[in-house]
PDB file of C-alpha atoms in Angstrom:
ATOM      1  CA  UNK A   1     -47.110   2.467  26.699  1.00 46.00           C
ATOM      2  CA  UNK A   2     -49.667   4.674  24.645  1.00 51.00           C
ATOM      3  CA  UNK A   3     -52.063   6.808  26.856  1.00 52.00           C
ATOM      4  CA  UNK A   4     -54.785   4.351  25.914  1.00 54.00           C
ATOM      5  CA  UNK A   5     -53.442   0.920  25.944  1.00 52.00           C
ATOM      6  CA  UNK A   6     -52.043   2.058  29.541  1.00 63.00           C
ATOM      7  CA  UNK A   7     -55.556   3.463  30.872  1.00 77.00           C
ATOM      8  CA  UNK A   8     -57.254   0.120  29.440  1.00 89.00           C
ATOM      9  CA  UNK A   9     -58.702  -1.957  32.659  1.00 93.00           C
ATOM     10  CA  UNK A  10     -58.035  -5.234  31.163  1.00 94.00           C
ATOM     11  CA  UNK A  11     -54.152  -4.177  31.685  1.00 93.00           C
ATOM     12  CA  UNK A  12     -54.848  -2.693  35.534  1.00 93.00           C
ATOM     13  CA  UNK A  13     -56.223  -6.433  36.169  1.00 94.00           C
ATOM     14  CA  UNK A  14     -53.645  -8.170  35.118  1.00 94.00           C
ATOM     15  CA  UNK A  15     -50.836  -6.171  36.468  1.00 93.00           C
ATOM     16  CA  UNK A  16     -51.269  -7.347  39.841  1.00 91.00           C
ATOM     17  CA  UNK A  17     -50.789 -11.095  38.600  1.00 89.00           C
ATOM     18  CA  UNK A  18     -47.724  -9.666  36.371  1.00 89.00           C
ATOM     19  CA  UNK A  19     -46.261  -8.879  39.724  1.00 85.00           C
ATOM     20  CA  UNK A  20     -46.347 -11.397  41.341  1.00 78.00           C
ATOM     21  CA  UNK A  21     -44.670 -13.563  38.597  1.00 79.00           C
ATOM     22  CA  UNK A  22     -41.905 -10.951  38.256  1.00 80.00           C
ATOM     23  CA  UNK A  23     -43.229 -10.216  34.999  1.00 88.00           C
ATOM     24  CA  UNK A  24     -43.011  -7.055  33.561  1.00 92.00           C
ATOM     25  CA  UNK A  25     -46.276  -5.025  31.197  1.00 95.00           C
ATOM     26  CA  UNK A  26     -44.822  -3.568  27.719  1.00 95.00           C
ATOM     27  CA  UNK A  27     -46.488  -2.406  24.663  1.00 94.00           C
ATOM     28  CA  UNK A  28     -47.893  -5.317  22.145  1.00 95.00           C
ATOM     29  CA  UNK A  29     -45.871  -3.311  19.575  1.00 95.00           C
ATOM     30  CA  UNK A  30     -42.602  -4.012  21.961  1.00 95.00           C
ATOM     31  CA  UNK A  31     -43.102  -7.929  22.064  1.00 95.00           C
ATOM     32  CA  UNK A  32     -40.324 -10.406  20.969  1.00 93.00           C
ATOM     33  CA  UNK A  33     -40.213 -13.587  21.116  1.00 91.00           C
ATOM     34  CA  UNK A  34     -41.175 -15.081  24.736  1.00 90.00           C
ATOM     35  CA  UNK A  35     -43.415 -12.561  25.250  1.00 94.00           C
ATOM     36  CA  UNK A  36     -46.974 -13.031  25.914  1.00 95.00           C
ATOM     37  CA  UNK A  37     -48.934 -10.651  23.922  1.00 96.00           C
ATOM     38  CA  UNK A  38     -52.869 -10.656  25.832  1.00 95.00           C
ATOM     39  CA  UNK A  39     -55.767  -9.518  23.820  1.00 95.00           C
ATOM     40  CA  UNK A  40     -59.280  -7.839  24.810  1.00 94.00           C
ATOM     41  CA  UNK A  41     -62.452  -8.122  22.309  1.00 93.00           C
ATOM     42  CA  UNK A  42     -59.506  -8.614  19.108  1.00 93.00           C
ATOM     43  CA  UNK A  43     -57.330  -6.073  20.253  1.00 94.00           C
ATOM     44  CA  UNK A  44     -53.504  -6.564  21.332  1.00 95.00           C
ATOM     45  CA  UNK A  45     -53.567  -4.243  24.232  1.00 95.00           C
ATOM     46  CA  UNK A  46     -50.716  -5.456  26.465  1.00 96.00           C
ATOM     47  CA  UNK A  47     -47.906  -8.202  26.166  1.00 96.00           C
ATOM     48  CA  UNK A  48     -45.979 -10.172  28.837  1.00 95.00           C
ATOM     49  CA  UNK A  49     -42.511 -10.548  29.181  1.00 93.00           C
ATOM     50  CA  UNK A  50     -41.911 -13.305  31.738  1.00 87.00           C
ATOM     51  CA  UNK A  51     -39.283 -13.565  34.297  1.00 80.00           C
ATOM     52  CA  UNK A  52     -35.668 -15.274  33.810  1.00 79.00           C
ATOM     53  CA  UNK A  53     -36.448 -18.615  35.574  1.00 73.00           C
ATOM     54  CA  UNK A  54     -33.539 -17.999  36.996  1.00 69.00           C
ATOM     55  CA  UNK A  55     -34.595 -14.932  38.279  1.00 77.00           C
ATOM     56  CA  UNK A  56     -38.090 -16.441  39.826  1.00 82.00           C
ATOM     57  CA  UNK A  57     -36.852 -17.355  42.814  1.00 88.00           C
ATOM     58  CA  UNK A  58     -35.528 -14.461  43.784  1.00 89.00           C
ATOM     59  CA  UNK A  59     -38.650 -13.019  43.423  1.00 85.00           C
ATOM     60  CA  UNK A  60     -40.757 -15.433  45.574  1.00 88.00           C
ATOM     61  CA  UNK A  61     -38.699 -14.568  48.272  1.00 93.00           C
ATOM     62  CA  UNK A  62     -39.022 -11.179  47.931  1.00 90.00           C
ATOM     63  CA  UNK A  63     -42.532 -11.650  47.608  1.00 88.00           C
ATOM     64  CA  UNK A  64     -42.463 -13.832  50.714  1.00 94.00           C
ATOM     65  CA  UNK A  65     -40.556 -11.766  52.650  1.00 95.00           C
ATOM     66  CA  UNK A  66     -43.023  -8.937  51.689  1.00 92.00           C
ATOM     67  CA  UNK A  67     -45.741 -10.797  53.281  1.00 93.00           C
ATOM     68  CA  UNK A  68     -43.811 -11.838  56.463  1.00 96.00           C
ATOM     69  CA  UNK A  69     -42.830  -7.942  56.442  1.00 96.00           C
ATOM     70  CA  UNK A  70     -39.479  -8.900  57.939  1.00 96.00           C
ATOM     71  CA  UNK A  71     -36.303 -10.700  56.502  1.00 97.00           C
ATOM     72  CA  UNK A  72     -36.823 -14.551  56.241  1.00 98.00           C
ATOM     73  CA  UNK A  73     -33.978 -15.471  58.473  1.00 97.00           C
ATOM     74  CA  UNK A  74     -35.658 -13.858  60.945  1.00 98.00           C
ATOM     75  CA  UNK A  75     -39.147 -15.961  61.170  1.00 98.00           C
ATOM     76  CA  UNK A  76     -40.271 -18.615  63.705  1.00 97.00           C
ATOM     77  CA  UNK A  77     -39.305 -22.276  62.992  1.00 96.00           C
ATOM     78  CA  UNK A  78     -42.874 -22.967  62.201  1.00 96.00           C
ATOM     79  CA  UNK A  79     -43.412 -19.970  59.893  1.00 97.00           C
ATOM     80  CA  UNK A  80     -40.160 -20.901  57.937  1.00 97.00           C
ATOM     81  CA  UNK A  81     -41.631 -24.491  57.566  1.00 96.00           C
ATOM     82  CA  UNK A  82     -44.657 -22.800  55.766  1.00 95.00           C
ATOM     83  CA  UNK A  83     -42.428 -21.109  53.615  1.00 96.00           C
ATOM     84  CA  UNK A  84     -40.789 -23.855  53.125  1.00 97.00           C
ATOM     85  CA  UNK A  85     -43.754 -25.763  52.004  1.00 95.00           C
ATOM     86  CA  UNK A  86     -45.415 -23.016  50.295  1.00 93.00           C
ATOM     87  CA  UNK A  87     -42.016 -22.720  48.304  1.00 94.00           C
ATOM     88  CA  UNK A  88     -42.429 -26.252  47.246  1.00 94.00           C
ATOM     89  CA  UNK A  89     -45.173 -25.797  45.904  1.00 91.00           C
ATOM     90  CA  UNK A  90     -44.416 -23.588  43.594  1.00 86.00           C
ATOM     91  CA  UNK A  91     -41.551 -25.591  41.823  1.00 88.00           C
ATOM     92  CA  UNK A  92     -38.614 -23.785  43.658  1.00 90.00           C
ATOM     93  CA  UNK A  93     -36.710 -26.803  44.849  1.00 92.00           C
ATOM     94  CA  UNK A  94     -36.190 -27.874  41.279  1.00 88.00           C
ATOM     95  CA  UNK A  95     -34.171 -24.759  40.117  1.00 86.00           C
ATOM     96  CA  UNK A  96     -30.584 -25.484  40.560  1.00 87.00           C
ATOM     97  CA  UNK A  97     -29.364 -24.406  43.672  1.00 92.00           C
ATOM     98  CA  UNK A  98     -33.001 -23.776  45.024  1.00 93.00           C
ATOM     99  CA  UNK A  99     -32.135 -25.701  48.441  1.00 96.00           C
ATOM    100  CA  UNK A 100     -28.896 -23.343  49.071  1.00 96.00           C
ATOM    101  CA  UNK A 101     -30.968 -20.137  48.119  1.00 95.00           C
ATOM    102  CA  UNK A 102     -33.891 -20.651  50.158  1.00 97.00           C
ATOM    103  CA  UNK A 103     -31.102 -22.069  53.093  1.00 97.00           C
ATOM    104  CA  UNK A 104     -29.328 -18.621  52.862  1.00 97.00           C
ATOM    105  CA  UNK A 105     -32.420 -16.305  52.769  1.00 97.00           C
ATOM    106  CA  UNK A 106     -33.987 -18.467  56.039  1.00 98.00           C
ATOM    107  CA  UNK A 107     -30.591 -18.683  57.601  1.00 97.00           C
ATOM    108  CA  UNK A 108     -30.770 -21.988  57.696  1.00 98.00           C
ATOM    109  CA  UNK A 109     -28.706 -25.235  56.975  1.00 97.00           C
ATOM    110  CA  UNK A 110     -29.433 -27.326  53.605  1.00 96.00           C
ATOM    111  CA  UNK A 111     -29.611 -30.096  55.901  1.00 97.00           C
ATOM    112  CA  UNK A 112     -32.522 -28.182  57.857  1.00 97.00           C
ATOM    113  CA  UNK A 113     -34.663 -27.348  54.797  1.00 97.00           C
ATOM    114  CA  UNK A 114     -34.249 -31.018  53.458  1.00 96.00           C
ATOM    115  CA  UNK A 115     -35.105 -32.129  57.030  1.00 96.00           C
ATOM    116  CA  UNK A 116     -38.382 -29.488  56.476  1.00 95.00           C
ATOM    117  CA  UNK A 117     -38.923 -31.123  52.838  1.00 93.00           C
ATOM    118  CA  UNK A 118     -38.883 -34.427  54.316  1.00 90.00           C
ATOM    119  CA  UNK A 119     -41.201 -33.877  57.156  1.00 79.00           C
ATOM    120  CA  UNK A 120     -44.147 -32.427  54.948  1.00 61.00           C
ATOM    121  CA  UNK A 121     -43.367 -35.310  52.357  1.00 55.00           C
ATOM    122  CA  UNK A 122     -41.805 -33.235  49.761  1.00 49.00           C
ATOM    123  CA  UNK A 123     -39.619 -34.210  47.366  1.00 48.00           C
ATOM    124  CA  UNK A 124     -36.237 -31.914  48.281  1.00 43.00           C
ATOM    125  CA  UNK A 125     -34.435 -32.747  45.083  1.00 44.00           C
ATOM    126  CA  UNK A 126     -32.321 -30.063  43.763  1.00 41.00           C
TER     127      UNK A 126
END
């Protein structure tokens, strides 16, 4: 990125939401198609190349286990249920193979997290 467009705030307060998505900041000159070019006051200063889907939920349970600060598999039963739930919520049981995934990184059964999906109402299709 140029020495200016990377300096600019407008890019520093996005970058945090960028993150989280598993997105990735590159130059508006970069862009291709898919990519999200943002503007500030009519001027292209950063664009947005959003994850794979197939690569987001990988990244929300990295993020997750992040925020845990320990591997998943090794959370309470009541904490996993909250990821669980918050993973829900975000669409993750509707990527193919979401329920084996998130079974694997809670070292869990598939039975278990439908049985968690179930509970809080959710719709545990996959």
């Amino acid at each position: 990125m140029t020495g200016e467009a990377a300096a600019h705030p407008f890019r520093a307060a996005v970058a945090p939401l960028v993150d989280a998505m598993g997105g990735e900041l590159i130059d508006p000159e970069r862009a291709e198609d898919g990519d999200v070019v943002l503007s500030w006051e009519g001027r292209e200063v950063v664009a947005v190349r959003l994850p794979r889907l197939s690569a987001s939920l990988g990244h929300m349970l990295a993020d997750l286990e992040r925020r845990h600060g320990r591997p998943l598999a090794e959370l309470d039963r009541r904490t996993k249920q909250s990821v669980v739930r918050a993973l829900e919520e975000r669409g993750a049981f509707s990527l193919r193979h979401g329920v084996e995934t998130v079974a694997a990184a809670l070292g869990v059964s598939r039975f278990t997290i439908y049985n968690y999906l179930n509970r809080d109402g959710g719709s545990g299709s996959s």
